mmCIF file of C-alpha atoms in Angstrom:
data_model
loop_
_atom_site.group_PDB
_atom_site.id
_atom_site.type_symbol
_atom_site.label_atom_id
_atom_site.label_comp_id
_atom_site.label_asym_id
_atom_site.label_seq_id
_atom_site.Cartn_x
_atom_site.Cartn_y
_atom_site.Cartn_z
ATOM 1 C CA MET A 2 58.981 10.999 243.601
ATOM 2 C CA SER A 3 61.738 13.672 243.162
ATOM 3 C CA ALA A 4 60.658 16.467 240.782
ATOM 4 C CA VAL A 5 60.854 20.450 239.806
ATOM 5 C CA GLY A 6 59.551 21.989 237.165
ATOM 6 C CA GLY A 7 58.462 21.623 233.844
ATOM 7 C CA GLY A 8 56.963 24.493 232.663
ATOM 8 C CA ALA A 9 53.571 23.239 232.419
ATOM 9 C CA ARG A 10 50.387 22.667 235.004
ATOM 10 C CA ASN A 11 51.285 18.755 236.339
ATOM 11 C CA MET A 12 54.286 18.106 234.551
ATOM 12 C CA ALA A 13 57.397 16.791 235.896
ATOM 13 C CA ALA A 14 61.241 16.346 235.240
ATOM 14 C CA VAL A 15 63.911 15.447 236.713
ATOM 15 C CA VAL A 16 66.936 16.450 237.967
ATOM 16 C CA LEU A 17 69.370 12.901 238.025
ATOM 17 C CA ARG A 18 71.770 12.951 240.612
ATOM 18 C CA SER A 19 76.006 12.810 239.357
ATOM 19 C CA CYS A 20 77.122 9.805 239.480
ATOM 20 C CA SER A 21 80.161 9.368 241.695
ATOM 21 C CA LYS A 22 81.540 6.677 239.785
ATOM 22 C CA GLY A 23 80.314 4.549 237.191
ATOM 23 C CA PHE A 24 79.318 7.054 234.588
ATOM 24 C CA ALA A 25 82.581 9.732 234.949
ATOM 25 C CA HIS A 26 84.374 6.026 234.210
ATOM 26 C CA ILE A 27 82.161 5.925 230.800
ATOM 27 C CA LEU A 28 82.799 9.219 229.638
ATOM 28 C CA THR A 29 86.103 9.393 230.544
ATOM 29 C CA ASN A 30 87.030 6.224 228.636
ATOM 30 C CA ARG A 31 84.597 5.165 226.403
ATOM 31 C CA GLY A 32 81.959 7.589 226.426
ATOM 32 C CA VAL A 33 78.074 7.909 225.801
ATOM 33 C CA ALA A 34 80.030 9.956 222.775
ATOM 34 C CA THR A 35 81.859 6.390 221.914
ATOM 35 C CA ILE A 36 79.152 4.040 222.478
ATOM 36 C CA LEU A 37 76.722 5.833 220.449
ATOM 37 C CA PRO A 38 77.808 6.286 217.488
ATOM 38 C CA ASN A 39 79.086 2.624 217.199
ATOM 39 C CA THR A 40 75.396 1.388 218.225
ATOM 40 C CA LEU A 41 73.860 3.902 215.589
ATOM 41 C CA GLY A 42 76.016 2.325 212.606
ATOM 42 C CA GLY A 43 76.094 -1.349 214.119
ATOM 43 C CA VAL A 44 77.323 -2.799 217.657
ATOM 44 C CA ARG A 45 81.137 -3.983 217.204
ATOM 45 C CA GLN A 46 80.957 -6.664 219.242
ATOM 46 C CA LYS A 47 77.504 -7.841 218.841
ATOM 47 C CA SER A 48 75.961 -10.609 220.985
ATOM 48 C CA SER A 49 74.753 -14.169 218.998
ATOM 49 C CA VAL A 50 71.085 -14.731 218.602
ATOM 50 C CA GLN A 51 70.299 -18.370 220.711
ATOM 51 C CA TYR A 52 67.543 -20.275 221.103
ATOM 52 C CA VAL A 53 65.402 -21.543 224.090
ATOM 53 C CA THR A 54 62.988 -24.206 223.854
ATOM 54 C CA ARG A 55 59.906 -24.488 226.288
ATOM 55 C CA PRO A 56 57.506 -27.513 226.569
ATOM 56 C CA GLU A 57 54.481 -26.844 224.373
ATOM 57 C CA LEU A 58 55.178 -22.653 223.503
ATOM 58 C CA PRO A 59 56.999 -21.680 220.927
ATOM 59 C CA LYS A 60 61.254 -21.224 221.019
ATOM 60 C CA LEU A 61 62.273 -18.091 222.227
ATOM 61 C CA ALA A 62 65.241 -16.054 220.487
ATOM 62 C CA TYR A 63 67.300 -14.287 222.518
ATOM 63 C CA ARG A 64 70.716 -12.363 222.741
ATOM 64 C CA ARG A 65 72.949 -12.175 225.834
ATOM 65 C CA VAL A 66 76.248 -10.913 227.077
ATOM 66 C CA LYS A 67 77.452 -12.505 230.341
ATOM 67 C CA GLY A 68 78.663 -10.056 233.062
ATOM 68 C CA LYS A 69 78.493 -8.709 236.802
ATOM 69 C CA SER A 70 75.113 -7.897 238.575
ATOM 70 C CA PRO A 71 73.066 -6.293 238.488
ATOM 71 C CA GLY A 72 71.997 -7.381 234.978
ATOM 72 C CA VAL A 73 70.277 -5.894 232.313
ATOM 73 C CA VAL A 74 67.255 -7.370 230.897
ATOM 74 C CA PHE A 75 65.557 -5.167 227.340
ATOM 75 C CA LEU A 76 62.095 -5.731 226.423
ATOM 76 C CA PRO A 77 60.817 -4.241 223.343
ATOM 77 C CA GLY A 78 57.740 -2.679 222.298
ATOM 78 C CA TYR A 79 54.508 -3.874 220.596
ATOM 79 C CA GLY A 80 55.575 -5.531 217.397
ATOM 80 C CA SER A 81 59.142 -4.259 217.964
ATOM 81 C CA ASN A 82 62.141 -6.653 217.928
ATOM 82 C CA MET A 83 65.537 -7.034 220.125
ATOM 83 C CA ASN A 84 67.381 -5.675 217.368
ATOM 84 C CA GLY A 85 66.119 -1.783 217.547
ATOM 85 C CA LEU A 86 68.495 0.821 218.276
ATOM 86 C CA LYS A 87 67.949 1.146 222.157
ATOM 87 C CA ALA A 88 68.460 -2.972 222.606
ATOM 88 C CA GLU A 89 71.544 -2.534 220.789
ATOM 89 C CA ALA A 90 72.655 0.816 222.527
ATOM 90 C CA LEU A 91 72.235 -1.370 226.342
ATOM 91 C CA GLU A 92 74.280 -4.207 224.990
ATOM 92 C CA GLU A 93 77.298 -1.718 223.688
ATOM 93 C CA PHE A 94 77.070 0.442 227.193
ATOM 94 C CA CYS A 95 76.308 -2.527 229.742
ATOM 95 C CA ARG A 96 79.551 -4.754 227.999
ATOM 96 C CA SER A 97 81.507 -1.334 228.587
ATOM 97 C CA LEU A 98 80.624 -1.462 232.180
ATOM 98 C CA GLY A 99 81.191 -5.472 232.535
ATOM 99 C CA HIS A 100 77.499 -5.850 233.488
ATOM 100 C CA SER A 101 75.470 -8.650 232.261
ATOM 101 C CA TYR A 102 72.715 -7.936 229.478
ATOM 102 C CA LEU A 103 70.154 -9.798 227.963
ATOM 103 C CA ARG A 104 67.534 -9.350 225.028
ATOM 104 C CA PHE A 105 64.885 -10.853 223.560
ATOM 105 C CA ASP A 106 61.646 -11.750 221.182
ATOM 106 C CA TYR A 107 58.799 -12.365 222.561
ATOM 107 C CA THR A 108 56.339 -15.335 220.740
ATOM 108 C CA GLY A 109 55.433 -14.347 217.517
ATOM 109 C CA HIS A 110 58.225 -11.335 217.863
ATOM 110 C CA GLY A 111 61.499 -10.866 215.506
ATOM 111 C CA LEU A 112 63.249 -13.888 215.538
ATOM 112 C CA SER A 113 60.858 -16.111 218.095
ATOM 113 C CA GLU A 114 58.681 -18.472 217.033
ATOM 114 C CA GLY A 115 54.880 -18.322 217.072
ATOM 115 C CA VAL A 116 52.009 -16.106 215.503
ATOM 116 C CA PHE A 117 52.219 -12.280 216.359
ATOM 117 C CA THR A 118 48.571 -12.083 215.629
ATOM 118 C CA LYS A 119 47.566 -15.141 218.312
ATOM 119 C CA GLY A 120 49.366 -13.087 220.822
ATOM 120 C CA THR A 121 47.948 -12.001 224.423
ATOM 121 C CA ILE A 122 49.227 -9.387 227.100
ATOM 122 C CA GLY A 123 49.335 -12.996 229.362
ATOM 123 C CA THR A 124 51.471 -14.421 226.609
ATOM 124 C CA TRP A 125 54.113 -11.975 226.571
ATOM 125 C CA LYS A 126 54.127 -11.553 229.978
ATOM 126 C CA LYS A 127 54.496 -15.613 230.182
ATOM 127 C CA ASP A 128 57.435 -14.869 227.984
ATOM 128 C CA VAL A 129 58.980 -11.922 230.360
ATOM 129 C CA LEU A 130 58.394 -14.530 233.464
ATOM 130 C CA PHE A 131 60.292 -17.323 231.599
ATOM 131 C CA VAL A 132 63.437 -15.045 230.757
ATOM 132 C CA LEU A 133 63.898 -13.731 233.917
ATOM 133 C CA ASP A 134 63.275 -17.206 235.262
ATOM 134 C CA GLU A 135 65.628 -19.487 233.273
ATOM 135 C CA LEU A 136 68.287 -17.151 231.192
ATOM 136 C CA ALA A 137 68.558 -14.198 233.950
ATOM 137 C CA GLU A 138 70.786 -14.714 236.609
ATOM 138 C CA GLY A 139 69.952 -12.557 239.958
ATOM 139 C CA PRO A 140 68.435 -9.829 240.278
ATOM 140 C CA GLN A 141 67.861 -7.685 236.989
ATOM 141 C CA ILE A 142 67.446 -3.910 236.268
ATOM 142 C CA MET A 143 64.466 -4.100 233.308
ATOM 143 C CA VAL A 144 63.969 -1.085 230.488
ATOM 144 C CA GLY A 145 60.995 -1.864 229.249
ATOM 145 C CA SER A 146 59.950 0.190 225.955
ATOM 146 C CA SER A 147 56.289 1.259 225.803
ATOM 147 C CA MET A 148 54.708 -2.383 225.777
ATOM 148 C CA GLY A 149 57.427 -3.560 227.184
ATOM 149 C CA SER A 150 57.190 -0.859 230.059
ATOM 150 C CA TRP A 151 53.411 -2.890 231.075
ATOM 151 C CA LEU A 152 55.091 -6.132 231.179
ATOM 152 C CA MET A 153 57.706 -4.700 233.127
ATOM 153 C CA LEU A 154 55.110 -4.029 235.501
ATOM 154 C CA LEU A 155 53.565 -6.800 235.555
ATOM 155 C CA ALA A 156 56.765 -9.197 235.796
ATOM 156 C CA ALA A 157 58.200 -6.721 238.906
ATOM 157 C CA ILE A 158 55.371 -7.819 240.225
ATOM 158 C CA ALA A 159 54.990 -11.390 239.810
ATOM 159 C CA ARG A 160 58.778 -11.605 240.501
ATOM 160 C CA PRO A 161 60.199 -8.853 243.404
ATOM 161 C CA GLU A 162 63.320 -11.370 243.976
ATOM 162 C CA LYS A 163 64.361 -10.968 240.341
ATOM 163 C CA THR A 164 63.637 -6.893 240.309
ATOM 164 C CA ALA A 165 66.542 -4.539 240.942
ATOM 165 C CA ALA A 166 64.801 -1.496 239.355
ATOM 166 C CA LEU A 167 62.894 -0.554 236.393
ATOM 167 C CA VAL A 168 63.049 1.967 233.717
ATOM 168 C CA GLY A 169 59.735 2.549 231.738
ATOM 169 C CA ILE A 170 60.027 4.439 228.502
ATOM 170 C CA SER A 171 57.100 5.545 226.901
ATOM 171 C CA THR A 172 55.512 3.594 229.020
ATOM 172 C CA ALA A 173 52.070 1.862 227.877
ATOM 173 C CA ALA A 174 51.295 0.717 231.126
ATOM 174 C CA ASP A 175 46.582 -0.629 230.349
ATOM 175 C CA HIS A 176 46.920 2.205 226.799
ATOM 176 C CA VAL A 177 44.841 -0.122 224.661
ATOM 177 C CA ILE A 178 41.973 -0.086 227.425
ATOM 178 C CA THR A 179 41.955 3.382 228.437
ATOM 179 C CA ALA A 180 41.771 4.404 225.435
ATOM 180 C CA PHE A 181 39.131 2.192 224.303
ATOM 181 C CA LYS A 182 37.314 2.826 227.395
ATOM 182 C CA SER A 183 37.314 6.511 226.577
ATOM 183 C CA MET A 184 35.808 6.127 223.576
ATOM 184 C CA SER A 185 32.183 7.161 222.869
ATOM 185 C CA LEU A 186 29.562 4.282 223.997
ATOM 186 C CA GLU A 187 28.554 4.601 219.650
ATOM 187 C CA VAL A 188 32.149 4.284 219.121
ATOM 188 C CA ARG A 189 32.555 1.365 221.354
ATOM 189 C CA LYS A 190 29.574 -0.585 220.105
ATOM 190 C CA GLU A 191 30.707 -0.459 216.828
ATOM 191 C CA ILE A 192 33.397 -1.842 217.163
ATOM 192 C CA GLU A 193 32.632 -4.714 219.301
ATOM 193 C CA GLU A 194 30.240 -5.265 215.951
ATOM 194 C CA LYS A 195 33.360 -5.439 213.579
ATOM 195 C CA GLY A 196 35.285 -6.895 216.592
ATOM 196 C CA VAL A 197 38.570 -5.078 215.430
ATOM 197 C CA LEU A 198 39.706 -2.001 217.607
ATOM 198 C CA THR A 199 42.277 0.209 214.860
ATOM 199 C CA VAL A 200 44.602 2.261 215.900
ATOM 200 C CA PRO A 201 46.263 4.596 213.815
ATOM 201 C CA THR A 202 50.495 4.684 213.803
ATOM 202 C CA LYS A 203 53.377 5.823 212.000
ATOM 203 C CA HIS A 204 55.389 3.131 213.734
ATOM 204 C CA SER A 205 53.696 0.196 211.019
ATOM 205 C CA GLU A 206 53.819 -0.411 207.662
ATOM 206 C CA GLU A 207 50.048 -0.555 207.350
ATOM 207 C CA GLY A 208 49.730 2.907 209.441
ATOM 208 C CA ALA A 209 47.728 1.643 212.173
ATOM 209 C CA TYR A 210 47.988 -1.647 214.892
ATOM 210 C CA THR A 211 44.493 -3.618 215.199
ATOM 211 C CA PHE A 212 43.456 -5.245 218.282
ATOM 212 C CA THR A 213 41.156 -7.781 218.568
ATOM 213 C CA MET A 214 38.316 -8.000 220.897
ATOM 214 C CA ASP A 215 39.579 -11.409 222.329
ATOM 215 C CA PHE A 216 42.462 -9.246 222.781
ATOM 216 C CA LEU A 217 41.246 -6.495 224.184
ATOM 217 C CA LYS A 218 39.097 -8.615 226.779
ATOM 218 C CA GLU A 219 42.745 -10.387 227.566
ATOM 219 C CA ALA A 220 44.632 -7.263 228.146
ATOM 220 C CA GLU A 221 42.072 -6.292 231.018
ATOM 221 C CA ASN A 222 42.865 -8.905 232.874
ATOM 222 C CA HIS A 223 46.515 -7.263 232.782
ATOM 223 C CA CYS A 224 45.688 -3.842 234.038
ATOM 224 C CA VAL A 225 47.833 -1.927 236.621
ATOM 225 C CA LEU A 226 46.504 1.584 237.018
ATOM 226 C CA GLN A 227 43.279 1.006 239.222
ATOM 227 C CA SER A 228 44.611 0.169 242.942
ATOM 228 C CA PRO A 229 48.587 0.602 243.502
ATOM 229 C CA ILE A 230 50.906 -1.366 242.247
ATOM 230 C CA PRO A 231 52.664 -3.626 244.330
ATOM 231 C CA ILE A 232 56.521 -2.475 244.003
ATOM 232 C CA THR A 233 59.081 -1.257 246.075
ATOM 233 C CA CYS A 234 62.364 -1.126 244.129
ATOM 234 C CA PRO A 235 64.205 2.196 242.815
ATOM 235 C CA VAL A 236 61.916 3.342 239.347
ATOM 236 C CA ARG A 237 62.630 5.567 237.009
ATOM 237 C CA LEU A 238 60.441 6.442 233.421
ATOM 238 C CA ILE A 239 61.070 8.699 231.022
ATOM 239 C CA HIS A 240 58.553 9.900 228.376
ATOM 240 C CA GLY A 241 58.012 12.689 225.800
ATOM 241 C CA LEU A 242 55.859 15.359 225.503
ATOM 242 C CA LYS A 243 55.905 14.593 222.118
ATOM 243 C CA ASP A 244 54.305 10.946 222.092
ATOM 244 C CA ASP A 245 51.535 10.812 219.421
ATOM 245 C CA ASP A 246 50.972 7.303 220.645
ATOM 246 C CA VAL A 247 51.123 7.203 224.406
ATOM 247 C CA PRO A 248 50.532 10.301 226.371
ATOM 248 C CA TRP A 249 53.107 11.630 229.375
ATOM 249 C CA HIS A 250 50.431 11.158 231.228
ATOM 250 C CA ILE A 251 50.259 7.969 232.113
ATOM 251 C CA SER A 252 54.049 8.109 233.187
ATOM 252 C CA MET A 253 52.591 10.228 236.424
ATOM 253 C CA GLN A 254 50.099 7.698 236.648
ATOM 254 C CA VAL A 255 52.351 5.155 236.884
ATOM 255 C CA ALA A 256 54.471 7.030 239.075
ATOM 256 C CA GLU A 257 51.646 8.071 241.704
ATOM 257 C CA ARG A 258 50.307 4.076 241.736
ATOM 258 C CA VAL A 259 53.831 2.255 242.663
ATOM 259 C CA LEU A 260 54.611 2.162 246.378
ATOM 260 C CA SER A 261 57.959 2.160 245.434
ATOM 261 C CA PRO A 262 59.410 5.814 247.913
ATOM 262 C CA ASP A 263 62.320 5.782 245.083
ATOM 263 C CA VAL A 264 60.442 6.868 241.576
ATOM 264 C CA ASP A 265 61.288 9.781 239.098
ATOM 265 C CA VAL A 266 60.027 10.678 236.227
ATOM 266 C CA ILE A 267 61.789 12.539 232.920
ATOM 267 C CA LEU A 268 59.918 14.161 230.680
ATOM 268 C CA ARG A 269 61.547 14.958 227.587
ATOM 269 C CA ARG A 270 60.314 18.415 226.127
ATOM 270 C CA HIS A 271 61.116 17.094 222.055
ATOM 271 C CA GLY A 272 61.042 13.699 222.696
ATOM 272 C CA GLN A 273 58.664 11.004 220.341
ATOM 273 C CA HIS A 274 57.067 7.584 221.310
ATOM 274 C CA ARG A 275 60.170 5.756 219.930
ATOM 275 C CA MET A 276 62.893 7.438 222.137
ATOM 276 C CA ALA A 277 65.651 6.782 219.680
ATOM 277 C CA GLU A 278 66.903 9.959 219.380
ATOM 278 C CA LYS A 279 70.751 10.763 220.366
ATOM 279 C CA ASP A 280 69.935 12.500 223.106
ATOM 280 C CA ASP A 281 67.135 10.015 224.105
ATOM 281 C CA ILE A 282 69.886 6.645 224.458
ATOM 282 C CA LYS A 283 71.813 9.064 226.034
ATOM 283 C CA LEU A 284 69.557 9.797 228.111
ATOM 284 C CA MET A 285 68.486 6.645 228.668
ATOM 285 C CA VAL A 286 71.980 5.144 229.316
ATOM 286 C CA TYR A 287 72.152 7.611 231.790
ATOM 287 C CA THR A 288 69.363 6.585 233.802
ATOM 288 C CA ILE A 289 70.729 3.000 233.776
ATOM 289 C CA ASP A 290 74.073 3.925 235.182
ATOM 290 C CA ASP A 291 73.386 5.726 237.879
ATOM 291 C CA LEU A 292 70.397 3.220 238.968
ATOM 292 C CA ILE A 293 73.711 0.490 238.976
ATOM 293 C CA ASP A 294 75.882 3.041 240.503
ATOM 294 C CA LYS A 295 72.999 3.733 243.513
ATOM 295 C CA LEU A 296 72.857 -0.173 243.736
ATOM 296 C CA THR A 297 75.935 -1.401 243.482
ATOM 297 C CA THR A 298 76.595 1.443 246.151
ATOM 298 C CA LEU A 299 73.805 0.471 248.773
ATOM 299 C CA VAL A 300 75.565 -3.145 248.460
#
């Protein structure tokens, strides 16, 4: 894991390698400066919404841009959807490079069928695997946001042949389980009696996320941080030090546990959980372009 001191103990920041061709081309011809303003105002040539049917499972809504490999797949966060700023910026970016891009809504999210409150980590993991198996062609760079990064890790373990590289943004691996277990025994008993864990957040209209005990018990089956994580592809983890929802040290824990020799952690001093400011998106695009350049050079 390559890192330089970030001004605080146990913190790491990464100086991204300058790209030999890809990013310089984008800066000169289309530019992150061009991609971002267009994206913030809406993608100029947005892909159309499509639906894929699954036997005895809800239909999934997705948007796809066909192009070169490696493709990019975006995995949104809990309660989010495929139409956020990061997801749209990536479509514009991939389209400009001619690489394939796929974004979709999990079961119960956005335009997909299903009931959100009945969803589990296992449910949404199955969604990701289905998309990789049925909609994505060849190895992909998976980009996960918050819970999407947890699902990204689970998918990479289950489908190493479909995983070219990983980019985690505000990675929330195991987070809801870790948060619950870190509470006092008295508080946990109270939550168990109520049957619901309420987590305050400014990213929900209700001002909080609500997790049932059944959700927590199921999620515990998908925890990844208790042992080495069998992922060997390049991994990039971007996290904001001002993230009030998911602590940045989770990204550090992931970096320490993945088996890959190529792991970079990028900590943004003023970055918040959504990582949707212009400079945050610019860094995300830069990071993915660097990976595309690395992967295509290796080929």
